[in-house]
Short mmCIF file of C-alpha atoms and ligand atoms in Angstrom, two decimals:
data_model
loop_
_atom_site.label_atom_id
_atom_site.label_comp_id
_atom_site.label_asym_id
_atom_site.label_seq_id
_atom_site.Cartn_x
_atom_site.Cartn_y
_atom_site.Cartn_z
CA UNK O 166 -12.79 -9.84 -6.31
CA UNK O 167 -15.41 -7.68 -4.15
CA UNK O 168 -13.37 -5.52 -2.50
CA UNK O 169 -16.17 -2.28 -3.65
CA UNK O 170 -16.66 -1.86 0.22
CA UNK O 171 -12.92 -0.93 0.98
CA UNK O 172 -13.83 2.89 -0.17
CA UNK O 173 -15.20 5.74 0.84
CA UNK O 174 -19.06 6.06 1.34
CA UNK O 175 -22.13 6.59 -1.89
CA UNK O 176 -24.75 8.05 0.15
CA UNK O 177 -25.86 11.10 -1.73
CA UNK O 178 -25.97 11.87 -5.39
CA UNK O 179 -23.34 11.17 -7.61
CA UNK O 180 -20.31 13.83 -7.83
CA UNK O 181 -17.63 14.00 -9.63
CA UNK O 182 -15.46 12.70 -6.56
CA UNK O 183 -17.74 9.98 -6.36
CA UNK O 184 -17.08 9.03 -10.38
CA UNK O 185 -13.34 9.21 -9.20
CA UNK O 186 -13.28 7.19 -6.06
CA UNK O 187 -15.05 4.23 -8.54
CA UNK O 188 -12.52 4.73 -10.92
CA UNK O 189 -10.08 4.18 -8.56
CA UNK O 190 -12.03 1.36 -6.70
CA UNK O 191 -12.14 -0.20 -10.28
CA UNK O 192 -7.98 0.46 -10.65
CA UNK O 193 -7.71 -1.58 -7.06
CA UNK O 194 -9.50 -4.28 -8.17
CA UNK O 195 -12.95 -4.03 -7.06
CA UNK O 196 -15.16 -5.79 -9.57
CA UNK O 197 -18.38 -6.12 -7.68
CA UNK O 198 -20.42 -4.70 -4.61
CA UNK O 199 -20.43 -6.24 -1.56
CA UNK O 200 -23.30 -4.69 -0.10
CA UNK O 201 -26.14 -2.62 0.10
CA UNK O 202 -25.07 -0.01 2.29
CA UNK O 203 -22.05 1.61 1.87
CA UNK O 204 -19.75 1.57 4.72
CA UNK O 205 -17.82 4.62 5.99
CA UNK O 206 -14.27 3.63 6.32
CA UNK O 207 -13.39 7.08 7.07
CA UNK O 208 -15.28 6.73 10.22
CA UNK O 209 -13.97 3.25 11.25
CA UNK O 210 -10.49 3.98 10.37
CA UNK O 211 -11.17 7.60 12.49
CA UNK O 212 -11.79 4.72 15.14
CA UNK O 213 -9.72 2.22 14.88
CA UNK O 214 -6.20 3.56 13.25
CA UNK O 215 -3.57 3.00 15.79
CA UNK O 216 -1.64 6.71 16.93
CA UNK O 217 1.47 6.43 15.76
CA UNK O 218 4.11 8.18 17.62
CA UNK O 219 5.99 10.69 14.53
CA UNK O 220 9.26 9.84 14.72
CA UNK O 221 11.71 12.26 14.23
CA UNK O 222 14.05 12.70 11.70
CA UNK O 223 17.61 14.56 11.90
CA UNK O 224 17.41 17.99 11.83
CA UNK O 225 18.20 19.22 8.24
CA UNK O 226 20.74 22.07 7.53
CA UNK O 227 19.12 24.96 7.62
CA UNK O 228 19.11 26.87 4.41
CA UNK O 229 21.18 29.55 5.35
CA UNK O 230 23.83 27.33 7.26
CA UNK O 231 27.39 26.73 5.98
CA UNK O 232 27.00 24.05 3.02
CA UNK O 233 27.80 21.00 4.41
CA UNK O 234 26.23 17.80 3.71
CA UNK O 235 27.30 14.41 5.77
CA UNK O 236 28.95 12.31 3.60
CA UNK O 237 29.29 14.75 0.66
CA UNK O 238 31.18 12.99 -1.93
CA UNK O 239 34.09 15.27 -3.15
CA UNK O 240 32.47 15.63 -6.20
CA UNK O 241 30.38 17.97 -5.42
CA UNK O 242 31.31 21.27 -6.44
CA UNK O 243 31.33 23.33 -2.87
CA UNK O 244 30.82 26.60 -4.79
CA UNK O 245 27.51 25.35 -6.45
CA UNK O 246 26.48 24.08 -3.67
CA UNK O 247 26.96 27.60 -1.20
CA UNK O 248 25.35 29.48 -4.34
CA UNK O 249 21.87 27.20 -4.36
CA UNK O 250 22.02 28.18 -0.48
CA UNK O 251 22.50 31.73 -1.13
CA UNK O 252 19.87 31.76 -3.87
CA UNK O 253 17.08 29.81 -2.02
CA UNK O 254 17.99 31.67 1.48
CA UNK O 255 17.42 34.81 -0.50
CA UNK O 256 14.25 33.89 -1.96
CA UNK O 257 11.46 35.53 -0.38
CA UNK O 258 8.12 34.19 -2.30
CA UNK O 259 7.95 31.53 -4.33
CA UNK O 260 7.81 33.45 -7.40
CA UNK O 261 11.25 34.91 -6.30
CA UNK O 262 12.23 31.31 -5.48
CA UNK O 263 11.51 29.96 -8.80
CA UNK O 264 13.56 32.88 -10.32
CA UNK O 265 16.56 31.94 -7.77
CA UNK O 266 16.25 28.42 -9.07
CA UNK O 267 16.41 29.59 -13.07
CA UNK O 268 19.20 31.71 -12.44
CA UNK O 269 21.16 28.34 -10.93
CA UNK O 270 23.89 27.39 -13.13
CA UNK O 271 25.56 24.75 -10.61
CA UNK O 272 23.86 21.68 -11.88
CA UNK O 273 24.13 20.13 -15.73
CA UNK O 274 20.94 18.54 -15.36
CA UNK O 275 19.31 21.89 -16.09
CA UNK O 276 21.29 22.17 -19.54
CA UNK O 277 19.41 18.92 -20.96
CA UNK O 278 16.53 20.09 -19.67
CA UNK O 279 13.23 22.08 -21.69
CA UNK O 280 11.82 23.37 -18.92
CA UNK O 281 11.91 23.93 -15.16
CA UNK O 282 9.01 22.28 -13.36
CA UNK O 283 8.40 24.34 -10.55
CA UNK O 284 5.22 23.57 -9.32
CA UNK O 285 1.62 22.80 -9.78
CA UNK O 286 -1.79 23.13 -7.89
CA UNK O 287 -2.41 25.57 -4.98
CA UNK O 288 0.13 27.39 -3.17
CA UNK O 289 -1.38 27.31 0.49
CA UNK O 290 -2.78 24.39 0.01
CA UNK O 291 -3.15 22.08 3.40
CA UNK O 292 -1.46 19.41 1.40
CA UNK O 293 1.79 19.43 -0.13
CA UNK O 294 3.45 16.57 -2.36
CA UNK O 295 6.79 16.00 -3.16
CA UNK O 296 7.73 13.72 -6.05
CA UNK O 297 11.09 12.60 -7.17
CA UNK O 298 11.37 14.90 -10.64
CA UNK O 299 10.47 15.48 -13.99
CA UNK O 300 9.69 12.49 -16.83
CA UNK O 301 9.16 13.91 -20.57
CA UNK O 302 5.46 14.92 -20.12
CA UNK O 303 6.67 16.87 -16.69
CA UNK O 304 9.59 18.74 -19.09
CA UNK O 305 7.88 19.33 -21.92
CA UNK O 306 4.30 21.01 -19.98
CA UNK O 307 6.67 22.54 -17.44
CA UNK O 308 4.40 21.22 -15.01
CA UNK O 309 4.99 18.61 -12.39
CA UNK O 310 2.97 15.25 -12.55
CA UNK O 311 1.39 15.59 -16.03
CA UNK O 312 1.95 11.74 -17.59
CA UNK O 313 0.91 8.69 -16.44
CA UNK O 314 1.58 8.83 -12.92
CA UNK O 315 -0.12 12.38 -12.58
CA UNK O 316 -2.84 11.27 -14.21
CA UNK O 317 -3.14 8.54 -11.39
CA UNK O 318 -2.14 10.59 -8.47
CA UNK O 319 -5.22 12.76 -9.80
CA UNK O 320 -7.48 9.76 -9.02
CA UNK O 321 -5.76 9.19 -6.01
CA UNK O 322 -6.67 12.63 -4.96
CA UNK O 323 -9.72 12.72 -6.05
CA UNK O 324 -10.65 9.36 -4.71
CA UNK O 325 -9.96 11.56 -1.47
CA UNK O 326 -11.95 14.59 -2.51
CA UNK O 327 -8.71 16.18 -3.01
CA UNK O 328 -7.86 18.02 -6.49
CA UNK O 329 -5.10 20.23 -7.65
CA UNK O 330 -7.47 22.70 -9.54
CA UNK O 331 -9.30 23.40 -6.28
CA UNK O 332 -9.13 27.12 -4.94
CA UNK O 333 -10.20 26.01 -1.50
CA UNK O 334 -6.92 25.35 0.07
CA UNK O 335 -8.67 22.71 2.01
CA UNK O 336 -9.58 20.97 -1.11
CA UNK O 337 -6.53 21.51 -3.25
CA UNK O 338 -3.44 20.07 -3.09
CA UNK O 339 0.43 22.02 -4.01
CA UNK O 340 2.82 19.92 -6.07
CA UNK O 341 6.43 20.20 -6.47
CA UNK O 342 9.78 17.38 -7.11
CA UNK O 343 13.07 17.13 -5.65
CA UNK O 344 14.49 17.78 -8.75
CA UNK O 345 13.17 20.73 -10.81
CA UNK O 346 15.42 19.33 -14.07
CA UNK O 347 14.20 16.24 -16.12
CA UNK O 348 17.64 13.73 -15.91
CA UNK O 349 18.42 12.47 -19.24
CA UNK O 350 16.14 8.93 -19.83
CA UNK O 351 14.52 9.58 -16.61
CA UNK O 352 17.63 8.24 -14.60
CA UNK O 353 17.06 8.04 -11.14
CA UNK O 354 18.68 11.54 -9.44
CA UNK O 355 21.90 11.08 -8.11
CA UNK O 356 22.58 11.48 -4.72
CA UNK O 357 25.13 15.01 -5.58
CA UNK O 358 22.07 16.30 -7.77
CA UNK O 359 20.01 15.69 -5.07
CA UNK O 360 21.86 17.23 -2.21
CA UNK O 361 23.00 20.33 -4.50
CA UNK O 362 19.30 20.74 -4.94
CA UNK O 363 18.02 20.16 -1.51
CA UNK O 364 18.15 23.91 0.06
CA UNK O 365 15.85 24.61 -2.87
CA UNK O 366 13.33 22.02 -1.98
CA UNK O 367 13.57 23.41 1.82
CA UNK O 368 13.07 26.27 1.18
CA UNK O 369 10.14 25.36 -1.77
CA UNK O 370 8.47 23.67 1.55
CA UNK O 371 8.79 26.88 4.04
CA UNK O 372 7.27 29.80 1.68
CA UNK O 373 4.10 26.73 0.80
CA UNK O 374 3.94 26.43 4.56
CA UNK O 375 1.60 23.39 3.77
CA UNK O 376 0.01 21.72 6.92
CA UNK O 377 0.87 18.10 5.54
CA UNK O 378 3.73 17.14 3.50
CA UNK O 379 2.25 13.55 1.44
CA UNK O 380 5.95 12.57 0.17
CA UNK O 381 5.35 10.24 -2.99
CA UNK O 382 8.44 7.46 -3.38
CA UNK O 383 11.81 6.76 -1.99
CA UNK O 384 13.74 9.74 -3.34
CA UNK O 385 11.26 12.62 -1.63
CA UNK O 386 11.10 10.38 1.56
CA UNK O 387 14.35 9.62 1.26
CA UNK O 388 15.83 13.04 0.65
CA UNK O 389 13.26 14.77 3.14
CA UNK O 390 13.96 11.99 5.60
CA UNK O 391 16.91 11.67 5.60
CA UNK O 392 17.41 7.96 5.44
CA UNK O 393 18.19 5.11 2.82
CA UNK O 394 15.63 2.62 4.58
CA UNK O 395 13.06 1.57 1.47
CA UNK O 396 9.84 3.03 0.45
CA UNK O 397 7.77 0.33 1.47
CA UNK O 398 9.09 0.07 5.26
CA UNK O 399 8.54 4.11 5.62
CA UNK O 400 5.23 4.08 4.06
CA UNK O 401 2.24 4.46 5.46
CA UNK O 402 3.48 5.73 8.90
CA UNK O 403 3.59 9.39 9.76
CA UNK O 404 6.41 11.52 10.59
CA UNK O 405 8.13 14.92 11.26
CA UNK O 406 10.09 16.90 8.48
CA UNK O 407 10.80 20.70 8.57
CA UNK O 408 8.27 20.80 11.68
CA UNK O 409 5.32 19.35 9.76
CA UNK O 410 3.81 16.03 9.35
CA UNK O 411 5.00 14.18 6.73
CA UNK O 412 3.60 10.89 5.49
CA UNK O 413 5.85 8.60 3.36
CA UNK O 414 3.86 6.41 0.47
CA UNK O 415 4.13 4.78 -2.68
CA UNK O 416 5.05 6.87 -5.78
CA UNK O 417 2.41 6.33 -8.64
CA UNK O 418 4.79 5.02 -10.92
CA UNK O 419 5.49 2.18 -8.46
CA UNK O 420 2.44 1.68 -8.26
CA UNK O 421 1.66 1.35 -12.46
CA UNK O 422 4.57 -0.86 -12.66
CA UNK O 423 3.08 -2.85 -9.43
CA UNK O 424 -0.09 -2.39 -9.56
CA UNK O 425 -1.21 -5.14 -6.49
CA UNK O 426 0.42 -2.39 -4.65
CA UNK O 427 -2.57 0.00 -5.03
CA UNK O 428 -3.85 -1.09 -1.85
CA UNK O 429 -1.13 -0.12 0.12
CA UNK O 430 -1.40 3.29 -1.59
CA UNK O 431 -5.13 3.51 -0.73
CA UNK O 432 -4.67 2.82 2.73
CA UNK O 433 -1.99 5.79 2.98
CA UNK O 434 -4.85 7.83 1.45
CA UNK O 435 -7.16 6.98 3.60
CA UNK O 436 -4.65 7.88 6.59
CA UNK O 437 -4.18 11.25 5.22
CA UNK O 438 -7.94 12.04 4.74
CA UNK O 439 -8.48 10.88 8.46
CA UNK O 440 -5.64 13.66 8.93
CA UNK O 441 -6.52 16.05 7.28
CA UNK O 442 -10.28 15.74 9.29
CA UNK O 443 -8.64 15.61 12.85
CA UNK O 444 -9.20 12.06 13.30
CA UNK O 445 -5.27 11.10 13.16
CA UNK O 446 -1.42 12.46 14.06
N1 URA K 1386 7.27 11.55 -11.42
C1 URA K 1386 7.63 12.45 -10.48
O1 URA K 1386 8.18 12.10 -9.45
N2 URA K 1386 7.35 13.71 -10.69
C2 URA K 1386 6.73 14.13 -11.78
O2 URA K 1386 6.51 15.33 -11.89
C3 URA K 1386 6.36 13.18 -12.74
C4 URA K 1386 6.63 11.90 -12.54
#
């Protein structure tokens, strides 16, 4: 369908990024080159993408505040839900914050589960994503994004010379969920897991102290964001959450089950690369 020149540039000799961005390319569709010259896309969308105004989002309970979540149903156990504030408030690392999180006893999910997934990739990396939690892969390597969809989000990233082996924080990316549990069948979380949970993933996101939160899928965007509006309206368009940018896209697994939505994805990549080189919000 010729849609090679949509990516990044070939002008030098061929990397391992390089390999990746075809890959990728190849996953979108391209099936031919278009031209001779490679054209920098970076450059033009450096040029052309429109500054969006972030728009804000309601200020989230701090950590340390009284528990109290809008619209809590009453089914949320209060006393879980003051000792995941306690524990995360308390944490003052992230190794001490993934010890806070074992020693949580307030949510079942964690009884089903192997492991905790904690985290992946670079702590201090510019970038941080947020997924929604755990499949079996995730639970069983104790690592988040390990299956399927990791293994695309690595092309993604790579595609974007972005990798979460990389020791140069401005190459390497920091992973984490919303939920640290796998739920049973990979059930979507519920909206009590999530907000018992949600001090923990606050907190997760102030000792990273990324520069750029890349939130992957309606339940990080949603639960970061605050809002029920769909995945597909917030993506693509950048935002504030915690006091960093934030920029709402398609999770992978969306985009395996879709996969005409890879372009969407791509362009969301491309708008974070053009962030993370000064060219955008
Ligand atoms: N999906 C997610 O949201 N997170 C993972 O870790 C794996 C799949």
């Amino acid at each position: 369908m010729g849609r090679a020149g949509a990516g990044p540039p070939f002008d030098g000799p061929v990397m391992d990024g390089d390999l990746a961005t075809l890959a990728w390319l190849i996953e979108l569709g391209a099936d031919e080159a278009i031209g001779d010259v490679a054209v920098d896309r970076f450059a033009l969308a450096a040029t052309a993408a429109p500054v969006v105004a972030a728009r804000p989002t309601a200020p989230l309970p701090a950590a340390t505040a009284t528990p109290q979540v809008a619209g809590n149903p009453p089914t949320l156990p209060a006393a879980a839900l003051a000792d995941a504030h306690g524990l995360a408030a308390g944490a003052a690392d992230l190794s001490a914050l993934r010890d806070a999180m074992a020693a949580f006893d307030g949510c079942a999910l964690k009884l089903g589960a192997r492991s905790l997934v904690f985290a992946d990739g670079l702590p201090g990396a510019h970038v941080m994503i947020v997924g929604e939690a755990p499949g079996r892969e995730e639970d069983r390597a104790g690592l988040p994004f390990v299956g399927r969809s990791g293994q695309l989000l690595d092309r993604m990233l790579a595609a974007i010379g972005l990798d979460r082996r990389a020791e140069d924080p401005a190459r390497a990316v920091y992973i984490t969920n919303v939920l640290p549990w796998r739920p049973p069948e990979n059930r979507e979380p519920s909206s009590d897991e999530i907000a018992m949970l949600k001090a923990f993933l606050v907190r997760h996101i102030a000792l990273a102290a990324p520069r750029v939160l890349f939130l992957m899928g309606k339940t990080a965007a949603g639960t970061l964001m605050e809002t029920a509006t769909g995945i597909t309206r917030l993506r693509g368009t950048w935002t504030q959450v915690l006091g960093r940018p934030a920029l709402p896209t398609l999770h992978p697994a969306a985009l395996l089950r879709n996969p005409v939505q890879k372009r969407l994805a791509w362009a969301d990549l491309l708008a974070l690369r053009a962030h993370l080189d000064g060219a955008s919000p």
